[in-house]
C-alpha cells in the first residue's frame, strides 16, 4: 500500500468527531475547498481557525462547497526547503484522493509572521503556482490566507489572492457563494476579485497599488478602482453567531482535545493584539457538554487554549466539571491531565488556584519543558521588571499583584514552578531595567519558598504588532537582544551562585534567527515576500537564517535591514488598508517612552 494512503487511512481510523454530526454533502456541482495545514495530524487538530471553518462549511447546507484538510504528513520527504510526497504519490487531503492542486479554493493559515515562507512550501507541495499573477482563474485554485501571522499581510500580497481578516465565519462562507456563482455565471464587467473585495472582512491585495520608498516602506497605497474599498476592517461576531467548533476542537486523535473558553481580552495593552477583538465568553453549557463527550470517548488530556482563561466568568464551574471527570477516571485507574494557557497574575485568586490544583494533574504551559519534580506550572507575564514601564505600555499587572500571586503559589503544595515572561529591547527601556529582571526572578523564587522550586525566565524581543498603539515603535537588533539574554543570566548567576542557578533557574529566549525573520516580516512591504522567495529558492534554511544572509538578500531587492528596525514615522504604513489605530495615541506613547529612555536613572 502506498505510504501516503496508509498514513491517511490511519488518521481516518483514529479520528473522533466531537461536535454534533452533520449530513455529508454530495460534492457534485459544489466547490472543493482544501485547508492546507503545515503541521502533523495531532498538532493540526489544535488549529481552531481552519478546523472550525472546515466543520462549518461541511455542516452548512446552503454553502455550495465541501471542505477538506491536507497536512504535512509524516511520510512526506523533506529536501531542503521543499517537501514532496514519497515515490511521487499524489498529494491529497484526508477526505479525498483527488490532488490538492485541483481544488477550487485553498486555505493557508500563518500563525506567526516569522513563518510566512511556509506559504511557498505549501503551494509547491500542492503543485500550484506561487504568485497570484501566475495563476489562471478557473484553472488554478483561489488562494485564501488567514490567521495572526498575517496581521501585516503585505509581504504575502503577491502570493495570496485573498486575506480573510478577523473571524471568517461569515466572510469565508460568502466568498464560497460568490466564487460558486461566478463560476456558474461569470457575467461581464466585474472580475471575481472585485466581487470578493466587496465582502466585509476580505482583503484582495492585487486590487491595490503601492508607491515604494527606498530601503523599505511605502509612500502611498491606493485602490485600483473606485469600487474597491480604501479600508478593510476585521469582523468579529457575537457569541450567538459563532458555531460550537469555534470554541471547541471539533475532532480528536483520541489522545487530547481542547476548548476556547474566551475570545479576546478585557485589557488593551499597547504592545499586544489580544485586546483587539471584543472580549467574549463561551457558553458554559456547551463546554460542559463537550467535557462529557471527552469522558465518553476516554480522552484524558484536556487543553484549555485561552491566554485569558482567568477572565472566564464560569471558570470555577468549568474546572469543577473537569475535576469530577478526573475523579471518575481515577477510580478506573486512569489520569486526566488539564493544560491551561498563561494567566495574568492580577487575575489569580485563591479560589482559582484551589480549583486548578484540585485537578491534581495540571499544568499552565503546553510546551516541552522537561522539568524535574514539576508538580504544577504557573505562567505569569510581568513583561517588564520596572513598574513605570509596565504602566507606560498600558498593562495593569502591577508588581504587588504579581507578589500576591506568588504568595498564593507559596501556600499551595501543588505549584512549584513559575514561568516569567519578560519583553526586552523595547523603547523606554534602560540597561538597569533589563538587569532588574534577574533581581525579579530571584525575588520570585524566594517568595515561592518551595525547596524544589523552579523559576523559568522566558525573554521575548519587543516586536511592534500591526494594529496596536506600539506598531510604529523602534525595535532592537535581535543580536543585541541575544546579548541582553546573556547579561541577564550572568547577573542572575552572580546573585544566587552557579549551584543554585543550575538547580532552580532557567533563562531562555526565542533564538536570533527567528527574531531576525520577524523583524522584516512583521512590518515589511510587498517586496519582503520577494526576498523570502529568493532565500527559499536558494535553499537557505529559514529556521536558521543569519542576519548577514538577510542583509544580502534584502540589498539585492533594494531594501535595508536596519530600515525595518527604525521608528516608522512616515504617514503611510505598508498595511495602510488595514490600519485603524489612532495616530495621536501612537505619538503620545512614543514621546513618553523615548523621553524616559533618554533620562538617567
Coordinates of C-alpha atoms in Angstrom, one line a residue:
X1 CA 0.0 0.0 0.0
X2 CA 1.3 3.5 -0.8
X3 CA 2.8 5.2 2.2
X4 CA 0.6 8.3 2.0
X5 CA -2.6 6.3 1.7
X6 CA -1.6 4.1 4.6
X7 CA -1.0 7.1 6.8
X8 CA -4.2 8.8 5.8
X9 CA -6.1 5.6 6.5
X10 CA -4.6 5.5 9.9
X11 CA -5.7 9.1 10.6
X12 CA -9.2 8.4 9.5
X13 CA -9.4 5.3 11.7
X14 CA -8.3 7.1 14.9
X15 CA -10.1 10.4 14.4
X16 CA -13.1 11.0 16.7
X17 CA -15.7 13.6 15.8
X18 CA -16.6 15.5 18.9
X19 CA -19.3 18.1 17.9
X20 CA -22.8 17.3 16.7
X21 CA -22.8 15.2 13.5
X22 CA -24.0 16.6 10.2
X23 CA -25.1 15.0 6.9
X24 CA -22.4 14.8 4.3
X25 CA -23.0 16.8 1.2
X26 CA -23.0 15.4 -2.3
X27 CA -19.9 17.1 -3.8
X28 CA -21.4 17.1 -7.3
X29 CA -21.6 20.6 -8.6
X30 CA -20.1 22.0 -5.4
X31 CA -16.8 23.8 -4.9
X32 CA -14.0 21.9 -3.2
X33 CA -12.0 23.8 -0.6
X34 CA -8.9 22.4 0.9
X35 CA -7.4 23.8 4.1
X36 CA -3.6 23.2 3.9
X37 CA -2.3 22.9 7.5
X38 CA 1.5 22.9 7.8
X39 CA 1.6 20.5 10.8
X40 CA 1.3 16.9 11.6
X41 CA -2.1 15.4 12.5
X42 CA -2.0 15.8 16.3
X43 CA -1.0 19.5 16.1
X44 CA -3.3 20.2 13.2
X45 CA -6.3 19.4 15.4
X46 CA -5.4 22.3 17.6
X47 CA -5.7 24.8 14.7
X48 CA -9.1 26.0 15.7
X49 CA -9.3 28.5 12.8
X50 CA -9.0 26.1 9.9
X51 CA -10.6 23.2 11.9
X52 CA -13.6 25.3 12.9
X53 CA -14.1 26.6 9.4
X54 CA -13.8 23.1 7.9
X55 CA -16.6 22.0 10.2
X56 CA -18.8 25.0 9.5
X57 CA -18.5 24.7 5.7
X58 CA -19.4 21.0 5.7
X59 CA -22.4 21.3 8.1
X60 CA -23.9 24.5 6.4
X61 CA -26.2 23.2 3.7
X62 CA -26.6 26.4 1.8
X63 CA -22.9 26.8 1.3
X64 CA -22.1 25.4 -2.2
X65 CA -18.8 23.8 -1.1
X66 CA -17.2 20.9 0.7
X67 CA -14.1 21.3 2.8
X68 CA -11.1 19.0 3.2
X69 CA -7.8 19.0 5.1
X70 CA -4.3 18.4 3.7
X71 CA -1.5 18.1 6.3
X72 CA 2.3 17.8 6.5
X73 CA 2.0 14.0 6.7
X74 CA 4.8 12.1 8.4
X75 CA 5.7 10.3 5.3
X76 CA 6.5 13.4 3.3
X77 CA 10.0 13.7 2.1
X78 CA 11.9 16.9 3.1
X79 CA 14.7 18.1 0.8
X80 CA 16.0 21.5 1.8
X81 CA 13.1 23.9 2.0
X82 CA 10.9 21.8 -0.2
X83 CA 8.6 18.9 0.8
X84 CA 7.4 16.2 -1.6
X85 CA 5.3 13.1 -1.4
X86 CA 7.0 9.7 -1.2
X87 CA 7.6 7.9 -4.6
X88 CA 5.7 10.6 -6.5
X89 CA 2.3 9.9 -4.9
X90 CA -0.4 12.4 -5.4
X91 CA -0.5 15.0 -2.6
X92 CA -4.1 14.6 -1.4
X93 CA -6.3 15.5 1.5
X94 CA -7.6 13.3 4.3
X95 CA -11.1 13.3 2.8
X96 CA -10.4 12.9 -0.9
X97 CA -8.0 11.0 -3.2
X98 CA -8.0 14.0 -5.7
X99 CA -4.9 16.1 -6.0
X100 CA -4.9 19.1 -3.6
X101 CA -3.8 21.3 -6.6
X102 CA -7.1 20.7 -8.4
X103 CA -9.2 22.2 -5.6
X104 CA -11.3 25.3 -6.4
X105 CA -10.1 27.1 -3.2
X106 CA -7.1 26.5 -1.0
X107 CA -6.9 28.0 2.5
X108 CA -3.5 28.6 4.1
X109 CA -3.0 29.6 7.7
X110 CA 0.0 31.5 9.1
X111 CA 0.2 31.7 12.9
X112 CA 3.5 33.7 13.2
X113 CA 5.0 36.3 10.8
X114 CA 8.3 34.6 11.1
X115 CA 6.7 31.6 9.3
X116 CA 5.5 33.4 6.1
X117 CA 7.8 31.3 4.0
X118 CA 5.7 28.2 4.8
X119 CA 3.2 29.5 2.1
X120 CA 5.8 28.8 -0.6
X121 CA 6.3 25.3 0.8
X122 CA 2.6 24.6 0.8
X123 CA 1.9 25.9 -2.7
X124 CA 4.9 24.0 -4.1
X125 CA 3.7 20.8 -2.4
X126 CA 0.3 21.2 -4.0
X127 CA 1.8 22.0 -7.4
X128 CA 0.2 25.4 -7.5
X129 CA 2.0 28.5 -9.0
X130 CA 3.1 30.6 -6.1
X131 CA 2.2 34.1 -7.4
X132 CA -1.3 35.4 -8.0
X133 CA -0.1 36.8 -11.3
X134 CA 0.9 33.3 -12.5
X135 CA -2.3 31.6 -11.6
X136 CA -5.2 31.4 -14.1
X137 CA -8.7 31.9 -12.7
X138 CA -10.8 28.8 -13.3
X139 CA -7.7 26.7 -13.9
X140 CA -5.8 27.2 -10.6
X141 CA -7.3 27.4 -7.1
X142 CA -8.1 30.7 -5.4
X143 CA -5.6 31.0 -2.5
X144 CA -7.0 32.4 0.7
X145 CA -4.8 33.2 3.7
X146 CA -5.7 34.0 7.3
X147 CA -4.6 34.0 11.0
X148 CA -2.5 36.2 13.2
X149 CA 0.8 35.8 11.2
X150 CA -0.9 37.9 8.5
X151 CA -1.5 41.0 10.8
X152 CA 0.7 42.7 8.2
X153 CA -0.3 40.7 5.1
X154 CA 1.8 42.8 2.7
X155 CA 4.8 40.5 2.5
X156 CA 2.5 37.8 1.1
X157 CA 0.4 40.2 -1.1
X158 CA 1.8 38.8 -4.3
X159 CA 1.1 35.2 -3.3
X160 CA -2.3 35.2 -1.6
X161 CA -5.3 36.1 -3.7
X162 CA -7.4 37.0 -0.6
X163 CA -6.7 37.5 3.1
X164 CA -9.6 36.8 5.5
X165 CA -9.4 39.2 8.4
X166 CA -10.7 38.6 11.9
X167 CA -13.3 35.9 12.3
X168 CA -14.1 34.4 8.9
X169 CA -17.3 32.5 9.7
X170 CA -19.3 34.9 7.6
X171 CA -16.8 36.3 5.1
X172 CA -15.4 32.8 4.0
X173 CA -18.9 31.4 3.5
X174 CA -19.9 34.4 1.4
X175 CA -16.6 34.0 -0.6
X176 CA -17.6 30.4 -1.4
X177 CA -21.1 31.5 -2.5
X178 CA -19.6 34.3 -4.7
X179 CA -17.0 32.0 -6.3
X180 CA -19.6 29.4 -7.0
X181 CA -22.0 31.9 -8.5
X182 CA -19.2 33.4 -10.6
X183 CA -18.2 30.0 -11.9
X184 CA -21.7 29.3 -13.0
X185 CA -22.4 32.8 -14.5
X186 CA -19.2 34.9 -14.7
X187 CA -21.1 37.9 -16.1
X188 CA -19.3 40.8 -17.7
X189 CA -17.5 44.0 -16.4
X190 CA -16.8 42.9 -12.9
X191 CA -14.0 40.5 -12.1
X192 CA -14.2 37.8 -9.4
X193 CA -11.6 39.7 -7.3
X194 CA -13.7 42.8 -7.4
X195 CA -16.7 40.9 -6.2
X196 CA -14.7 39.4 -3.4
X197 CA -13.3 42.7 -2.3
X198 CA -16.8 43.9 -1.6
X199 CA -17.3 41.3 1.1
X200 CA -16.7 42.8 4.5
X201 CA -13.5 41.3 6.1
X202 CA -11.8 40.2 2.9
X203 CA -8.7 42.0 1.6
X204 CA -7.7 41.4 -2.0
X205 CA -4.1 42.7 -2.3
X206 CA -3.9 42.7 -6.2
X207 CA -6.6 45.4 -6.3
X208 CA -4.2 47.9 -4.7
X209 CA -1.1 49.7 -5.9
X210 CA 1.8 50.7 -3.7
X211 CA 4.3 53.5 -4.1
X212 CA 7.5 52.3 -2.6
X213 CA 10.1 54.2 -0.7
X214 CA 13.9 53.5 -0.9
X215 CA 15.1 50.9 1.6
X216 CA 11.6 49.8 2.6
X217 CA 8.1 51.2 3.3
X218 CA 5.5 52.9 1.1
X219 CA 4.6 56.5 0.3
X220 CA 1.0 55.5 -0.7
X221 CA -1.4 52.6 -1.1
X222 CA -4.3 53.2 -3.5
X223 CA -7.2 51.1 -4.7
X224 CA -7.1 50.5 -8.4
X225 CA -10.8 51.2 -8.8
X226 CA -13.4 53.3 -7.1
X227 CA -15.4 50.2 -6.3
X228 CA -12.6 48.8 -4.2
X229 CA -12.7 49.8 -0.5
X230 CA -9.9 52.1 0.7
X231 CA -10.0 50.5 4.1
X232 CA -10.8 46.9 5.2
X233 CA -11.9 46.0 8.8
X234 CA -11.7 42.7 10.5
X235 CA -15.1 41.3 11.5
X236 CA -15.8 39.9 15.0
X237 CA -19.1 38.1 15.7
X238 CA -21.4 37.9 18.7
X239 CA -21.3 34.6 20.5
X240 CA -24.8 33.6 19.3
X241 CA -23.5 33.8 15.7
X242 CA -20.5 31.5 16.3
X243 CA -20.9 27.8 16.0
X244 CA -19.6 25.3 18.6
X245 CA -16.4 24.4 16.7
X246 CA -15.2 28.0 17.2
X247 CA -15.0 27.2 20.9
X248 CA -14.0 23.5 20.9
X249 CA -11.8 21.2 18.9
X250 CA -14.2 19.5 16.6
X251 CA -12.0 16.4 16.2
X252 CA -9.5 14.4 18.3
X253 CA -7.0 11.7 17.6
X254 CA -8.2 10.0 20.8
X255 CA -5.3 11.4 23.0
X256 CA -6.2 15.0 23.5
X257 CA -8.8 17.7 22.8
X258 CA -9.4 21.3 23.8
X259 CA -11.6 24.2 24.4
X260 CA -11.5 28.0 23.9
X261 CA -13.5 29.5 26.9
X262 CA -12.7 33.1 26.0
X263 CA -12.1 35.2 22.9
X264 CA -10.1 38.4 23.1
X265 CA -9.0 40.0 26.3
X266 CA -10.6 42.5 28.7
X267 CA -7.4 44.5 28.7
X268 CA -5.9 46.6 25.8
X269 CA -2.2 46.7 26.4
X270 CA -0.3 48.9 23.9
X271 CA 2.1 46.1 22.8
X272 CA -0.4 43.2 22.5
X273 CA -3.1 42.5 19.9
X274 CA -5.1 40.1 22.2
X275 CA -7.2 43.0 23.1
X276 CA -8.1 43.9 19.5
X277 CA -11.1 41.5 19.2
X278 CA -14.0 42.2 21.6
X279 CA -13.9 40.1 24.7
X280 CA -16.5 37.2 24.7
X281 CA -17.3 34.2 26.9
X282 CA -18.0 30.7 25.5
X283 CA -21.4 29.3 26.7
X284 CA -20.7 27.2 29.8
X285 CA -23.3 24.5 29.0
X286 CA -21.6 24.0 25.6
X287 CA -18.2 23.4 27.3
X288 CA -19.6 21.1 30.0
X289 CA -21.3 19.0 27.3
X290 CA -18.1 18.8 25.4
X291 CA -16.2 17.6 28.5
X292 CA -18.8 14.9 28.9
X293 CA -18.1 13.9 25.3
X294 CA -14.4 13.6 26.1
X295 CA -15.2 11.4 29.0
X296 CA -17.4 9.2 26.9
X297 CA -14.5 8.8 24.4
X298 CA -12.0 8.3 27.2
X299 CA -9.9 11.3 26.1
X300 CA -7.7 12.0 29.0
X301 CA -5.8 15.2 28.1
X302 CA -7.8 18.5 28.1
X303 CA -6.2 21.6 26.6
X304 CA -7.7 25.0 27.7
X305 CA -6.5 27.1 24.8
X306 CA -7.0 30.5 26.3
X307 CA -4.4 33.1 27.3
X308 CA -7.2 34.9 29.2
X309 CA -8.8 31.9 31.0
X310 CA -8.8 33.7 34.4
X311 CA -11.2 36.2 32.8
X312 CA -13.8 33.5 32.1
X313 CA -16.8 34.1 34.3
X314 CA -17.7 30.4 34.6
X315 CA -14.2 29.1 35.2
X316 CA -14.9 27.7 38.7
X317 CA -17.9 25.8 37.3
X318 CA -15.9 24.5 34.3
X319 CA -13.0 23.4 36.5
X320 CA -15.3 21.6 38.9
X321 CA -16.8 19.8 36.0
X322 CA -13.4 18.7 34.7
X323 CA -12.4 17.7 38.3
X324 CA -15.5 15.5 38.6
X325 CA -14.4 13.8 35.3
X326 CA -10.9 13.4 36.6
X327 CA -12.1 11.7 39.8
X328 CA -14.3 9.2 37.9
X329 CA -11.3 8.4 35.7
X330 CA -9.0 8.0 38.7
X331 CA -11.5 5.4 40.1
X332 CA -10.8 3.4 37.0
X333 CA -7.0 3.8 37.5
X334 CA -6.5 6.5 34.8
X335 CA -5.3 10.1 34.9
X336 CA -6.9 13.1 33.4
X337 CA -4.4 15.9 32.7
X338 CA -5.5 19.5 32.1
X339 CA -3.2 22.0 30.4
X340 CA -4.1 25.7 30.7
X341 CA -2.7 28.7 28.9
X342 CA -0.8 31.5 30.6
X343 CA -2.6 33.6 33.2
X344 CA -2.5 37.2 34.3
X345 CA -1.1 37.4 37.9
X346 CA -3.6 40.2 38.7
X347 CA -6.4 37.8 38.0
X348 CA -5.0 34.9 40.0
X349 CA -7.1 34.2 43.1
X350 CA -7.1 31.7 45.9
X351 CA -10.4 30.3 44.6
X352 CA -8.9 29.9 41.1
X353 CA -5.8 28.2 42.3
X354 CA -7.7 25.9 44.5
X355 CA -9.9 24.9 41.6
X356 CA -6.9 24.3 39.4
X357 CA -4.9 22.3 41.9
X358 CA -7.8 20.1 42.8
X359 CA -7.5 18.8 39.2
X360 CA -4.4 17.0 40.6
X361 CA -2.7 16.6 37.2
X362 CA -2.4 20.1 35.6
X363 CA 0.0 22.5 34.0
X364 CA -0.1 26.1 32.8
X365 CA 2.1 25.5 29.8
X366 CA 1.6 23.4 26.7
X367 CA 5.3 23.0 25.7
X368 CA 8.2 20.6 26.4
X369 CA 9.9 21.9 29.5
X370 CA 11.4 18.6 30.7
X371 CA 11.3 19.8 34.2
X372 CA 12.2 17.5 37.1
X373 CA 9.7 17.3 40.0
X374 CA 7.4 19.8 38.4
X375 CA 4.1 19.3 40.2
X376 CA 2.4 22.3 38.7
X377 CA 3.4 25.2 36.4
X378 CA 2.1 28.7 36.7
X379 CA 2.9 31.0 33.8
X380 CA 2.9 34.8 34.6
X381 CA 3.8 37.6 32.2
X382 CA 5.1 40.7 34.1
X383 CA 6.6 41.9 30.7
X384 CA 8.9 44.4 32.4
X385 CA 10.6 44.5 35.8
X386 CA 10.2 48.3 36.1
X387 CA 6.8 49.3 37.3
X388 CA 6.7 52.5 35.3
X389 CA 7.4 50.7 32.0
X390 CA 4.6 48.3 32.8
X391 CA 2.3 51.3 33.3
X392 CA 3.5 53.2 30.2
X393 CA 2.7 50.3 28.0
X394 CA -0.8 50.1 29.4
X395 CA -0.5 46.9 31.4
X396 CA -2.4 46.8 34.7
X397 CA -0.4 44.0 36.2
X398 CA 1.4 45.9 38.9
X399 CA 4.2 44.3 41.0
X400 CA 2.1 43.9 44.1
X401 CA -0.4 41.9 42.2
X402 CA 2.4 39.5 41.0
X403 CA 3.7 39.3 44.5
X404 CA 0.2 38.3 45.7
X405 CA 0.0 35.7 43.0
X406 CA 3.4 34.2 44.1
X407 CA 2.2 34.2 47.7
X408 CA -0.8 32.1 46.6
X409 CA 1.6 29.7 44.9
X410 CA 3.7 29.5 48.0
X411 CA 0.7 28.5 50.1
X412 CA -0.1 25.8 47.6
X413 CA 1.7 22.5 47.8
X414 CA 0.9 21.8 44.1
X415 CA 2.7 24.7 42.4
X416 CA 6.5 24.6 42.4
X417 CA 7.3 26.1 39.0
X418 CA 6.8 29.6 37.8
X419 CA 7.5 30.8 34.2
X420 CA 8.0 34.5 33.9
X421 CA 7.6 36.2 30.5
X422 CA 9.6 39.4 30.0
X423 CA 10.0 41.7 27.0
X424 CA 13.4 43.1 26.2
X425 CA 14.7 45.6 23.7
X426 CA 11.6 47.9 24.0
X427 CA 11.7 51.7 23.6
X428 CA 11.8 53.3 27.0
X429 CA 14.0 50.5 28.4
X430 CA 17.3 51.2 30.0
X431 CA 20.2 48.9 31.0
X432 CA 19.1 48.8 34.6
X433 CA 15.6 47.8 33.6
X434 CA 16.8 44.7 31.9
X435 CA 19.2 43.7 34.6
X436 CA 16.4 44.1 37.1
X437 CA 14.8 41.1 35.5
X438 CA 17.4 38.9 37.3
X439 CA 16.5 40.5 40.7
X440 CA 12.9 40.0 39.9
X441 CA 13.5 36.2 39.2
X442 CA 15.5 35.8 42.4
X443 CA 12.7 37.5 44.4
X444 CA 10.1 35.3 42.9
X445 CA 12.0 32.1 43.9
X446 CA 12.4 33.4 47.4
X447 CA 8.7 34.3 47.7
X448 CA 7.7 30.9 46.2
X449 CA 9.6 29.3 49.1
X450 CA 9.5 25.7 47.9
X451 CA 12.7 23.7 48.3
X452 CA 12.3 22.2 44.8
X453 CA 11.0 25.5 43.3
X454 CA 11.9 26.5 39.8
X455 CA 11.8 29.9 38.1
X456 CA 12.0 30.0 34.3
X457 CA 12.7 33.4 32.7
X458 CA 11.4 33.5 29.1
X459 CA 12.6 36.5 27.2
X460 CA 10.9 37.9 24.1
X461 CA 12.2 40.6 21.9
X462 CA 9.9 43.6 21.7
X463 CA 8.1 43.2 18.3
X464 CA 5.7 46.1 17.5
X465 CA 2.5 44.5 16.2
X466 CA 0.4 46.0 13.5
X467 CA -3.0 47.1 14.8
X468 CA -1.6 48.2 18.2
X469 CA -0.6 51.6 19.6
X470 CA 3.1 50.4 19.5
X471 CA 3.1 49.5 15.8
X472 CA 5.4 52.3 14.8
X473 CA 8.0 51.9 17.6
X474 CA 11.6 51.1 17.1
X475 CA 13.0 47.6 17.5
X476 CA 16.3 46.4 18.8
X477 CA 18.6 44.3 16.7
X478 CA 17.9 40.6 17.7
X479 CA 21.7 40.0 18.0
X480 CA 21.7 42.7 20.7
X481 CA 18.7 41.1 22.3
X482 CA 20.6 37.8 22.4
X483 CA 23.4 39.7 24.3
X484 CA 20.8 41.0 26.7
X485 CA 19.8 37.4 27.5
X486 CA 23.4 36.5 28.4
X487 CA 23.7 39.6 30.6
X488 CA 20.5 38.8 32.5
X489 CA 21.7 35.2 33.0
X490 CA 25.1 36.4 34.2
X491 CA 23.6 38.8 36.7
X492 CA 21.2 36.1 38.0
X493 CA 24.1 33.7 38.4
X494 CA 26.1 36.4 40.3
X495 CA 23.1 37.0 42.6
X496 CA 22.4 33.4 43.5
X497 CA 25.6 31.4 42.7
X498 CA 26.1 28.8 40.0
X499 CA 24.9 25.9 42.0
X500 CA 21.6 27.5 43.0
X501 CA 21.2 28.8 39.4
X502 CA 21.6 25.4 37.9
X503 CA 19.1 23.9 40.4
X504 CA 16.4 26.5 40.3
X505 CA 16.6 28.8 37.3
X506 CA 16.5 28.8 33.5
X507 CA 16.8 31.8 31.2
X508 CA 15.5 31.3 27.7
X509 CA 14.9 33.3 24.5
X510 CA 13.5 32.5 21.1
X511 CA 16.8 32.5 19.3
X512 CA 18.2 35.1 16.9
X513 CA 17.2 33.5 13.6
X514 CA 13.5 33.5 14.3
X515 CA 13.7 37.1 15.6
X516 CA 15.6 38.3 12.5
X517 CA 12.9 37.0 10.3
X518 CA 10.2 38.6 12.4
X519 CA 12.0 42.0 12.1
X520 CA 11.5 42.1 8.4
X521 CA 8.2 40.2 8.1
X522 CA 6.2 41.8 10.9
X523 CA 6.2 45.3 9.4
X524 CA 7.5 44.9 5.8
X525 CA 6.0 45.9 2.5
X526 CA 5.3 43.6 -0.5
X527 CA 9.0 43.4 -1.5
X528 CA 9.7 41.3 1.6
X529 CA 7.9 38.4 0.0
X530 CA 10.3 38.5 -2.9
X531 CA 13.2 38.4 -0.5
X532 CA 11.7 35.4 1.3
X533 CA 11.2 33.7 -2.0
X534 CA 14.8 34.4 -3.1
X535 CA 16.1 32.8 0.1
X536 CA 13.6 29.9 -0.2
X537 CA 14.7 29.1 -3.8
X538 CA 18.4 29.4 -2.8
X539 CA 17.7 26.7 -0.2
X540 CA 18.7 28.9 2.7
X541 CA 17.3 27.3 5.8
X542 CA 14.9 29.9 7.0
X543 CA 14.8 28.4 10.5
X544 CA 18.5 29.1 11.0
X545 CA 18.9 32.1 8.6
X546 CA 21.6 34.6 9.8
X547 CA 21.4 38.4 9.8
X548 CA 24.1 38.5 7.2
X549 CA 22.1 36.3 4.8
X550 CA 19.1 38.5 5.3
X551 CA 21.1 41.7 4.8
X552 CA 22.5 40.4 1.5
X553 CA 19.1 39.2 0.2
X554 CA 17.4 42.5 1.2
X555 CA 20.1 44.5 -0.6
X556 CA 19.6 42.6 -3.8
X557 CA 16.0 43.9 -3.7
X558 CA 16.9 47.5 -2.8
X559 CA 15.9 47.0 0.8
X560 CA 17.7 47.7 4.1
X561 CA 17.6 45.5 7.2
X562 CA 18.1 48.5 9.5
X563 CA 15.2 50.3 7.8
X564 CA 12.9 47.7 9.4
X565 CA 14.2 48.3 12.9
X566 CA 13.6 52.0 13.0
X567 CA 10.7 54.0 14.3
X568 CA 8.2 54.2 11.5
X569 CA 7.3 57.9 11.4
X570 CA 6.1 58.1 7.8
X571 CA 2.4 58.9 7.4
X572 CA 1.5 55.7 5.4
X573 CA 2.3 52.2 6.8
X574 CA 2.6 49.2 4.5
X575 CA -0.6 47.8 5.9
X576 CA -2.4 51.1 5.4
X577 CA -5.5 49.5 4.0
X578 CA -6.0 47.6 7.3
X579 CA -4.7 50.2 9.7
X580 CA -7.3 51.7 12.1
X581 CA -5.0 52.8 15.0
X582 CA -5.4 56.3 16.4
X583 CA -2.3 58.3 15.3
X584 CA -2.4 60.6 18.3
X585 CA -2.3 57.6 20.7
X586 CA 0.8 56.3 18.8
X587 CA 2.6 59.7 19.0
X588 CA 1.8 60.1 22.7
X589 CA 3.1 56.7 23.6
X590 CA 6.3 57.1 21.5
X591 CA 7.1 60.5 23.0
X592 CA 6.7 59.3 26.6
X593 CA 8.8 56.2 26.0
X594 CA 11.7 57.9 24.2
X595 CA 11.8 60.6 26.9
X596 CA 12.1 58.0 29.6
X597 CA 14.8 56.2 27.7
X598 CA 16.9 59.3 27.3
X599 CA 16.8 60.2 31.0
X600 CA 19.3 58.9 33.5
X601 CA 18.1 56.6 36.3

